[in-house]
Structure formats: structure tokens, C-alpha cells
Amino acid sequence: MPPSNLSILLTLLLLISTDTLPTTTTTSAAAAPLYFKEAPKFYNSPNCLPADDICSTNAVHVAMTLDAAYLRGSMAAILSVLQHSSCPENIRFHFVASASAYTDNIHLTLATSFPYLRFNVYRFDDPAVLGLISTSIRSALDCPLNYARNYLADLLPTCVNKVVYLDSDLVLVDDIAKLAATPFGDESDRKVLAAPEYCNANFTSYFTPTFWSNPSLSATFSDRNACYFNTGVMVIDLARWREGDYTTKIIEWMELQKRIRIYELGSLPPFLLVFAGKIAPVDHRWNQHGLGGDNFQGLCRDLHPGPVSLLHWSGKGKPWVRLDGNRACPLDALWAPYDLLQTSNVLES
């Protein structure tokens, strides 16, 4: 059905309110009006336990960032999470938006497409982190919202002890409750963070020669089996994060980076410096990453071998941009069914 006048107005308000956010090369249409369809309502299966309160232990908490440039991807990701969940009414979304955006309009825009969604919107103080950000190899990686994941323990209610963090350029094809149930290890060696690790990646390439040539810095990994992991899909024990004040640990590395250039790749290296070799393992099926190609050309890529529960278009190429430009990669067709964008012919009708 055609979008209501309210839906169109709210979407326009969101885009106007976020036009001061850093734009990226991922989409040339980020400033154009986007109209989204209303998603269907999804219901809990009979065996789901109630989770009516945000502090309920039966709730599955999901955190994402929201901005105009990636809004279309965010809407698809939300739909995919709900569609494949056995207890979709138990999912609580926590959206972090730039303080320069009007969060009331974001709230209403989400509610228009997802009338039954349980969610909160949090304002992220861009200026507070802007002074900590060093330029990276791709301008999109320098957006302050990319660093919001560092502050989830401070932003979310203290009763939320565990959260699944998701990037906006992915879709799930499995029940997110399985990912949220990832064990953090024994109590004697309980981890703060869980994510798929990729030990075949060249870990040294994530840091500069300056870092590796400095004995006091390179010794950071001397007692760890440090491997690359992608921060776009993580399960975080927020209670232990708060206890260990891990936000401060990440900030300290970012402050050092401002004085001595020890890495090139945005918000990822500080996470590696703090957590690489110290995370709980997650099956690779939960982050089939790199589908957006590399950070320079965004060329098409194939899936990694093995089963798939989550498809992640990390890298320069985003499926909605490639589909709109008639230069889609084969795997972009797997993202398309979750696209809630209203097509122009539907709007005209």
C-alpha cells in the first residue's frame, strides 16, 4: 500500500535532521527522500517466556547505530532480525543516534515502519569523541557514530547486562537468540566480549611499523594468541565491561594514536588492542563478513566456506547502492528481500 502522509513526513524530517552527519561514499542518494514500507508484525512462538520489561532476563538486547546514510541498511537489518526470531516480541532494540539528529523524529520514523517494535533511542555526543578520532584509510570509517559501540555500557540502562551489537550493513538468516546465548567462558576466566575470530588474517597489517618497532607497544600482544575479529557483530557482557572500565582502556589507545600513529583503520584497532586474544569464540557462521569487498574498490566477493547465519556487507560496497546502480554483486540478491524501501512506481500509484 502507498505510504501514509505521516510516514512520508516523518521520513523527510529524519533526513533533514541528520543532514549534518558525515556523509560517506557508500551512497550518493543519502540526501534524497527515502520512503519505507510498514513491516509485518511478528509474534512469539508459544514456548517463549514473557519479557515485558526492559530489565527482563528473558529479553534479547540488540544495539545498532542510526544515521541517514545507512538508514536503508538499518531497516533491512531490523526486519531480518525480527523475521528469523522465534521470540521476536522479546527483542529490545537500542538505537544510538548522533546528538545532532532529532531523536524524536528518528523514534517516530522507526515506529511508522515497525509499529510494534520495542526500542529506545539514545543520543550520542559527537563532539566528545571527535577529538579522539584520527583519519583512516576511508572517510566513512571516521564518522563519530562508528565509535558509539565503545560507549554502550554507559548509554544503555544499567539493568541491561548483555547486548548483541550489529552493524547496519548486514542481515540475519537465523535466530538472534542463538547468538545472544553465546557463553563467555568459565567464571574463573569469563570474557567480556564474544565474536568470530579469523586467525588466518594477517594481524600485523592492522598496525603500523611504528607500533611493531616499539618494544613497549608490540609487547601488548606478547602473552596473547591475538587474532583479527570484526567489530560489526559482537556479543558484549556489559556488566563486566562496566566493572573493568573498558571504555577508558579503549580511549587511552585512541589518545596514544593522536600522538603516535600506530594504526590506520578507524575504530577497529583500539578494540583489537584491548580484546584480541581475550574474547570468547563464536562460530564463523555468525559473521560472513567482507561481502562489501575491500575498503578501496568494494569488489564482489564470495561467501566463506561453511554454513551461514548472518551476511555482512562490510567493506566499501553496500548492497543497496549496488542494486540501485544496476551493478549488483550476486550475493546482493540475498539482501534485497529485506529492503523496505518504497519503489518509485508504488509511490506514484
GROMACS .gro file of C-alpha atoms in nm:
model
  349
    1MET     CA    1   0.000   0.000   0.000
    2PRO     CA    2   0.121   0.358  -0.060
    3PRO     CA    3   0.292   0.525   0.234
    4SER     CA    4   0.076   0.747   0.451
    5ASN     CA    5   0.134   1.122   0.459
    6LEU     CA    6   0.258   1.077   0.815
    7SER     CA    7   0.512   0.817   0.704
    8ILE     CA    8   0.646   1.043   0.429
    9LEU     CA    9   0.660   1.346   0.659
   10LEU     CA   10   0.844   1.157   0.931
   11THR     CA   11   1.100   1.015   0.692
   12LEU     CA   12   1.165   1.361   0.547
   13LEU     CA   13   1.207   1.502   0.897
   14LEU     CA   14   1.464   1.234   0.979
   15LEU     CA   15   1.666   1.305   0.669
   16ILE     CA   16   1.654   1.681   0.725
   17SER     CA   17   1.758   1.644   1.090
   18THR     CA   18   2.056   1.425   1.006
   19ASP     CA   19   2.192   1.617   0.709
   20THR     CA   20   2.476   1.747   0.927
   21LEU     CA   21   2.606   1.395   0.982
   22PRO     CA   22   2.924   1.300   0.795
   23THR     CA   23   2.829   1.165   0.454
   24THR     CA   24   3.007   0.870   0.302
   25THR     CA   25   3.090   0.750  -0.046
   26THR     CA   26   2.875   0.444   0.015
   27THR     CA   27   2.569   0.621  -0.125
   28SER     CA   28   2.516   0.922  -0.345
   29ALA     CA   29   2.145   0.919  -0.262
   30ALA     CA   30   2.180   0.959   0.113
   31ALA     CA   31   2.027   1.307   0.098
   32ALA     CA   32   1.732   1.205  -0.122
   33PRO     CA   33   1.395   1.134   0.046
   34LEU     CA   34   1.352   0.767   0.136
   35TYR     CA   35   1.008   0.618   0.195
   36PHE     CA   36   0.977   0.288   0.378
   37LYS     CA   37   0.702   0.030   0.382
   38GLU     CA   38   0.543  -0.084   0.705
   39ALA     CA   39   0.691  -0.418   0.809
   40PRO     CA   40   0.465  -0.706   0.908
   41LYS     CA   41   0.417  -0.784   1.274
   42PHE     CA   42   0.594  -1.093   1.405
   43TYR     CA   43   0.467  -1.291   1.703
   44ASN     CA   44   0.630  -1.503   1.971
   45SER     CA   45   0.609  -1.879   1.945
   46PRO     CA   46   0.405  -2.049   2.219
   47ASN     CA   47   0.713  -2.155   2.419
   48CYS     CA   48   0.853  -1.801   2.457
   49LEU     CA   49   0.875  -1.670   2.812
   50PRO     CA   50   0.739  -1.317   2.874
   51ALA     CA   51   0.977  -1.021   2.851
   52ASP     CA   52   0.750  -0.723   2.904
   53ASP     CA   53   1.005  -0.515   3.095
   54ILE     CA   54   1.332  -0.378   2.958
   55CYS     CA   55   1.513  -0.533   3.255
   56SER     CA   56   1.363  -0.879   3.199
   57THR     CA   57   1.618  -1.159   3.187
   58ASN     CA   58   1.416  -1.311   2.902
   59ALA     CA   59   1.477  -1.012   2.675
   60VAL     CA   60   1.731  -1.023   2.393
   61HIS     CA   61   1.901  -0.684   2.364
   62VAL     CA   62   2.029  -0.561   2.027
   63ALA     CA   63   2.225  -0.238   1.980
   64MET     CA   64   2.273  -0.055   1.650
   65THR     CA   65   2.364   0.295   1.535
   66LEU     CA   66   2.135   0.500   1.311
   67ASP     CA   67   2.220   0.771   1.060
   68ALA     CA   68   2.075   0.894   0.732
   69ALA     CA   69   2.342   0.739   0.508
   70TYR     CA   70   2.284   0.388   0.641
   71LEU     CA   71   1.914   0.412   0.730
   72ARG     CA   72   1.808   0.183   0.447
   73GLY     CA   73   2.052  -0.082   0.562
   74SER     CA   74   1.940  -0.045   0.924
   75MET     CA   75   1.575  -0.101   0.830
   76ALA     CA   76   1.665  -0.419   0.643
   77ALA     CA   77   1.876  -0.545   0.935
   78ILE     CA   78   1.592  -0.486   1.183
   79LEU     CA   79   1.346  -0.672   0.961
   80SER     CA   80   1.582  -0.967   0.922
   81VAL     CA   81   1.631  -0.994   1.299
   82LEU     CA   82   1.258  -0.997   1.364
   83GLN     CA   83   1.169  -1.230   1.077
   84HIS     CA   84   1.404  -1.507   1.185
   85SER     CA   85   1.349  -1.482   1.560
   86SER     CA   86   1.145  -1.745   1.742
   87CYS     CA   87   1.060  -1.483   2.008
   88PRO     CA   88   1.055  -1.151   1.819
   89GLU     CA   89   0.843  -0.977   2.084
   90ASN     CA   90   1.124  -1.041   2.335
   91ILE     CA   91   1.379  -0.841   2.134
   92ARG     CA   92   1.465  -0.497   2.267
   93PHE     CA   93   1.643  -0.268   2.024
   94HIS     CA   94   1.876   0.006   2.144
   95PHE     CA   95   1.949   0.262   1.871
   96VAL     CA   96   2.227   0.517   1.908
   97ALA     CA   97   2.194   0.835   1.703
   98SER     CA   98   2.406   1.144   1.668
   99ALA     CA   99   2.329   1.421   1.915
  100SER     CA  100   2.293   1.650   1.612
  101ALA     CA  101   1.992   1.446   1.494
  102TYR     CA  102   1.638   1.496   1.623
  103THR     CA  103   1.584   1.172   1.811
  104ASP     CA  104   1.207   1.230   1.836
  105ASN     CA  105   1.186   1.213   1.456
  106ILE     CA  106   1.402   0.901   1.448
  107HIS     CA  107   1.175   0.745   1.708
  108LEU     CA  108   0.864   0.824   1.505
  109THR     CA  109   1.017   0.708   1.178
  110LEU     CA  110   1.101   0.369   1.327
  111ALA     CA  111   0.758   0.341   1.485
  112THR     CA  112   0.594   0.410   1.149
  113SER     CA  113   0.763   0.116   0.975
  114PHE     CA  114   0.776  -0.105   1.286
  115PRO     CA  115   0.465  -0.013   1.489
  116TYR     CA  116   0.515  -0.297   1.737
  117LEU     CA  117   0.891  -0.266   1.781
  118ARG     CA  118   1.024  -0.232   2.134
  119PHE     CA  119   1.310   0.012   2.123
  120ASN     CA  120   1.491   0.307   2.278
  121VAL     CA  121   1.687   0.583   2.104
  122TYR     CA  122   1.997   0.727   2.271
  123ARG     CA  123   2.177   1.048   2.183
  124PHE     CA  124   2.549   1.012   2.120
  125ASP     CA  125   2.768   1.314   2.192
  126ASP     CA  126   2.967   1.351   1.868
  127PRO     CA  127   3.197   1.633   1.986
  128ALA     CA  128   3.311   1.428   2.284
  129VAL     CA  129   3.465   1.162   2.060
  130LEU     CA  130   3.551   1.378   1.758
  131GLY     CA  131   3.875   1.497   1.917
  132LEU     CA  132   3.985   1.135   1.966
  133ILE     CA  133   3.936   1.025   1.605
  134SER     CA  134   4.234   1.001   1.372
  135THR     CA  135   4.189   0.998   0.995
  136SER     CA  136   4.181   0.648   0.847
  137ILE     CA  137   4.210   0.488   0.505
  138ARG     CA  138   3.841   0.552   0.421
  139SER     CA  139   3.646   0.862   0.523
  140ALA     CA  140   3.335   0.661   0.612
  141LEU     CA  141   3.534   0.498   0.893
  142ASP     CA  142   3.591   0.839   1.056
  143CYS     CA  143   3.224   0.901   1.138
  144PRO     CA  144   3.187   0.953   1.517
  145LEU     CA  145   2.895   0.708   1.528
  146ASN     CA  146   3.138   0.430   1.437
  147TYR     CA  147   3.281   0.478   1.785
  148ALA     CA  148   2.945   0.461   1.966
  149ARG     CA  149   2.998   0.089   2.032
  150ASN     CA  150   3.276   0.193   2.271
  151TYR     CA  151   3.019   0.364   2.493
  152LEU     CA  152   2.727   0.118   2.500
  153ALA     CA  153   2.790   0.032   2.866
  154ASP     CA  154   2.739   0.399   2.952
  155LEU     CA  155   2.446   0.464   2.719
  156LEU     CA  156   2.225   0.163   2.791
  157PRO     CA  157   2.034   0.114   3.119
  158THR     CA  158   2.245  -0.046   3.392
  159CYS     CA  159   1.999  -0.337   3.417
  160VAL     CA  160   2.098  -0.441   3.063
  161ASN     CA  161   2.386  -0.678   3.131
  162LYS     CA  162   2.435  -0.825   2.783
  163VAL     CA  163   2.383  -0.688   2.433
  164VAL     CA  164   2.435  -0.803   2.075
  165TYR     CA  165   2.592  -0.524   1.873
  166LEU     CA  166   2.516  -0.524   1.499
  167ASP     CA  167   2.634  -0.304   1.213
  168SER     CA  168   2.376  -0.164   0.970
  169ASP     CA  169   2.508  -0.339   0.658
  170LEU     CA  170   2.403  -0.693   0.742
  171VAL     CA  171   2.107  -0.930   0.755
  172LEU     CA  172   2.043  -1.230   0.974
  173VAL     CA  173   1.904  -1.557   0.840
  174ASP     CA  174   1.895  -1.731   1.178
  175ASP     CA  175   1.754  -1.673   1.527
  176ILE     CA  176   1.947  -1.398   1.704
  177ALA     CA  177   1.871  -1.563   2.040
  178LYS     CA  178   2.127  -1.830   1.948
  179LEU     CA  179   2.394  -1.564   1.903
  180ALA     CA  180   2.290  -1.385   2.222
  181ALA     CA  181   2.325  -1.712   2.415
  182THR     CA  182   2.697  -1.737   2.334
  183PRO     CA  183   2.880  -1.842   2.653
  184PHE     CA  184   3.151  -1.607   2.779
  185GLY     CA  185   3.352  -1.888   2.939
  186ASP     CA  186   3.403  -2.021   3.290
  187GLU     CA  187   3.364  -1.783   3.582
  188SER     CA  188   3.736  -1.811   3.654
  189ASP     CA  189   3.818  -1.687   3.303
  190ARG     CA  190   3.499  -1.515   3.194
  191LYS     CA  191   3.540  -1.297   2.885
  192VAL     CA  192   3.391  -0.954   2.826
  193LEU     CA  193   3.330  -0.992   2.456
  194ALA     CA  194   3.243  -1.270   2.210
  195ALA     CA  195   3.289  -1.259   1.832
  196PRO     CA  196   3.406  -1.480   1.544
  197GLU     CA  197   3.786  -1.478   1.518
  198TYR     CA  198   3.984  -1.503   1.195
  199CYS     CA  199   4.334  -1.621   1.279
  200ASN     CA  200   4.429  -1.669   0.914
  201ALA     CA  201   4.419  -1.290   0.862
  202ASN     CA  202   4.748  -1.101   0.867
  203PHE     CA  203   4.717  -0.950   1.214
  204THR     CA  204   5.032  -0.739   1.185
  205SER     CA  205   4.878  -0.540   0.897
  206TYR     CA  206   4.629  -0.374   1.132
  207PHE     CA  207   4.909  -0.175   1.296
  208THR     CA  208   5.185   0.047   1.163
  209PRO     CA  209   5.560  -0.031   1.156
  210THR     CA  210   5.591   0.234   1.426
  211PHE     CA  211   5.380   0.019   1.655
  212TRP     CA  212   5.565  -0.307   1.587
  213SER     CA  213   5.910  -0.147   1.610
  214ASN     CA  214   5.839  -0.011   1.958
  215PRO     CA  215   5.908  -0.291   2.211
  216SER     CA  216   5.680  -0.146   2.477
  217LEU     CA  217   5.389  -0.124   2.232
  218SER     CA  218   5.437  -0.456   2.049
  219ALA     CA  219   5.462  -0.629   2.388
  220THR     CA  220   5.086  -0.564   2.418
  221PHE     CA  221   5.026  -0.892   2.237
  222SER     CA  222   5.322  -1.089   2.374
  223ASP     CA  223   5.115  -1.306   2.607
  224ARG     CA  224   4.813  -1.344   2.378
  225ASN     CA  225   4.719  -1.551   2.076
  226ALA     CA  226   4.587  -1.238   1.909
  227CYS     CA  227   4.363  -1.279   1.604
  228TYR     CA  228   4.157  -1.040   1.395
  229PHE     CA  229   3.786  -1.012   1.471
  230ASN     CA  230   3.523  -0.790   1.307
  231THR     CA  231   3.357  -0.543   1.545
  232GLY     CA  232   3.037  -0.529   1.337
  233VAL     CA  233   2.900  -0.837   1.514
  234MET     CA  234   2.974  -0.876   1.884
  235VAL     CA  235   2.812  -1.007   2.200
  236ILE     CA  236   2.915  -0.788   2.493
  237ASP     CA  237   2.893  -0.860   2.865
  238LEU     CA  238   2.806  -0.505   2.971
  239ALA     CA  239   2.825  -0.586   3.341
  240ARG     CA  240   3.186  -0.699   3.316
  241TRP     CA  241   3.263  -0.415   3.074
  242ARG     CA  242   3.147  -0.166   3.335
  243GLU     CA  243   3.340  -0.342   3.613
  244GLY     CA  244   3.660  -0.333   3.409
  245ASP     CA  245   3.603   0.019   3.273
  246TYR     CA  246   3.688  -0.096   2.923
  247THR     CA  247   3.568   0.228   2.767
  248THR     CA  248   3.860   0.405   2.935
  249LYS     CA  249   4.102   0.137   2.811
  250ILE     CA  250   3.990   0.195   2.451
  251ILE     CA  251   4.006   0.574   2.490
  252GLU     CA  252   4.365   0.551   2.619
  253TRP     CA  253   4.473   0.379   2.296
  254MET     CA  254   4.288   0.641   2.088
  255GLU     CA  255   4.468   0.916   2.278
  256LEU     CA  256   4.801   0.749   2.208
  257GLN     CA  257   4.710   0.725   1.840
  258LYS     CA  258   4.671   1.103   1.831
  259ARG     CA  259   5.034   1.138   1.944
  260ILE     CA  260   5.191   0.842   1.762
  261ARG     CA  261   5.026   0.690   1.456
  262ILE     CA  262   5.003   0.322   1.545
  263TYR     CA  263   4.714   0.214   1.318
  264GLU     CA  264   4.524   0.317   1.003
  265LEU     CA  265   4.181   0.154   1.018
  266GLY     CA  266   3.930   0.360   1.217
  267SER     CA  267   3.754   0.220   1.523
  268LEU     CA  268   3.868  -0.143   1.485
  269PRO     CA  269   4.233  -0.129   1.607
  270PRO     CA  270   4.154   0.002   1.959
  271PHE     CA  271   3.923  -0.296   2.005
  272LEU     CA  272   4.197  -0.530   1.886
  273LEU     CA  273   4.447  -0.370   2.122
  274VAL     CA  274   4.221  -0.426   2.420
  275PHE     CA  275   4.049  -0.754   2.333
  276ALA     CA  276   4.236  -0.952   2.063
  277GLY     CA  277   4.328  -1.291   2.207
  278LYS     CA  278   4.094  -1.236   2.501
  279ILE     CA  279   3.749  -1.297   2.352
  280ALA     CA  280   3.504  -1.585   2.366
  281PRO     CA  281   3.475  -1.770   2.035
  282VAL     CA  282   3.170  -1.751   1.809
  283ASP     CA  283   3.112  -1.975   1.507
  284HIS     CA  284   3.205  -1.808   1.178
  285ARG     CA  285   2.851  -1.862   1.051
  286TRP     CA  286   2.753  -1.558   1.259
  287ASN     CA  287   2.962  -1.315   1.055
  288GLN     CA  288   3.003  -1.394   0.688
  289HIS     CA  289   3.183  -1.062   0.657
  290GLY     CA  290   3.360  -0.883   0.374
  291LEU     CA  291   3.072  -0.907   0.124
  292GLY     CA  292   3.118  -0.536   0.051
  293GLY     CA  293   3.466  -0.602  -0.082
  294ASP     CA  294   3.776  -0.418   0.034
  295ASN     CA  295   3.799  -0.062   0.162
  296PHE     CA  296   3.911   0.078  -0.173
  297GLN     CA  297   3.719  -0.078  -0.464
  298GLY     CA  298   3.436  -0.273  -0.299
  299LEU     CA  299   3.461  -0.560  -0.549
  300CYS     CA  300   3.230  -0.861  -0.539
  301ARG     CA  301   3.322  -1.145  -0.305
  302ASP     CA  302   3.202  -1.498  -0.242
  303LEU     CA  303   3.087  -1.646   0.086
  304HIS     CA  304   3.338  -1.806   0.315
  305PRO     CA  305   3.310  -2.187   0.327
  306GLY     CA  306   3.057  -2.327   0.573
  307PRO     CA  307   2.704  -2.258   0.698
  308VAL     CA  308   2.559  -1.906   0.714
  309SER     CA  309   2.356  -1.737   0.989
  310LEU     CA  310   2.450  -1.375   0.917
  311LEU     CA  311   2.553  -1.199   0.596
  312HIS     CA  312   2.766  -0.888   0.643
  313TRP     CA  313   2.849  -0.639   0.366
  314SER     CA  314   3.150  -0.491   0.546
  315GLY     CA  315   3.384  -0.308   0.311
  316LYS     CA  316   3.320  -0.026   0.069
  317GLY     CA  317   3.040  -0.179  -0.140
  318LYS     CA  318   2.688  -0.170   0.008
  319PRO     CA  319   2.412  -0.384  -0.146
  320TRP     CA  320   2.151  -0.107  -0.171
  321VAL     CA  321   2.396   0.120  -0.357
  322ARG     CA  322   2.500  -0.152  -0.599
  323LEU     CA  323   2.140  -0.262  -0.660
  324ASP     CA  324   2.030   0.095  -0.733
  325GLY     CA  325   2.325   0.142  -0.968
  326ASN     CA  326   2.246  -0.176  -1.165
  327ARG     CA  327   2.587  -0.318  -1.074
  328ALA     CA  328   2.481  -0.566  -0.808
  329CYS     CA  329   2.704  -0.850  -0.699
  330PRO     CA  330   2.545  -1.198  -0.696
  331LEU     CA  331   2.516  -1.207  -0.316
  332ASP     CA  332   2.337  -0.871  -0.306
  333ALA     CA  333   2.026  -1.062  -0.413
  334LEU     CA  334   2.024  -1.217  -0.064
  335TRP     CA  335   1.989  -0.870   0.092
  336ALA     CA  336   1.715  -0.747  -0.143
  337PRO     CA  337   1.417  -0.935   0.016
  338TYR     CA  338   1.469  -0.740   0.340
  339ASP     CA  339   1.471  -0.399   0.170
  340LEU     CA  340   1.174  -0.194   0.298
  341LEU     CA  341   1.230   0.097   0.061
  342GLN     CA  342   0.918   0.208  -0.127
  343THR     CA  343   0.982   0.189  -0.501
  344SER     CA  344   0.909   0.492  -0.716
  345ASN     CA  345   0.625   0.323  -0.907
  346VAL     CA  346   0.448   0.235  -0.581
  347LEU     CA  347   0.481   0.596  -0.463
  348GLU     CA  348   0.346   0.726  -0.793
  349SER     CA  349   0.044   0.497  -0.768
   0.00000   0.00000   0.00000
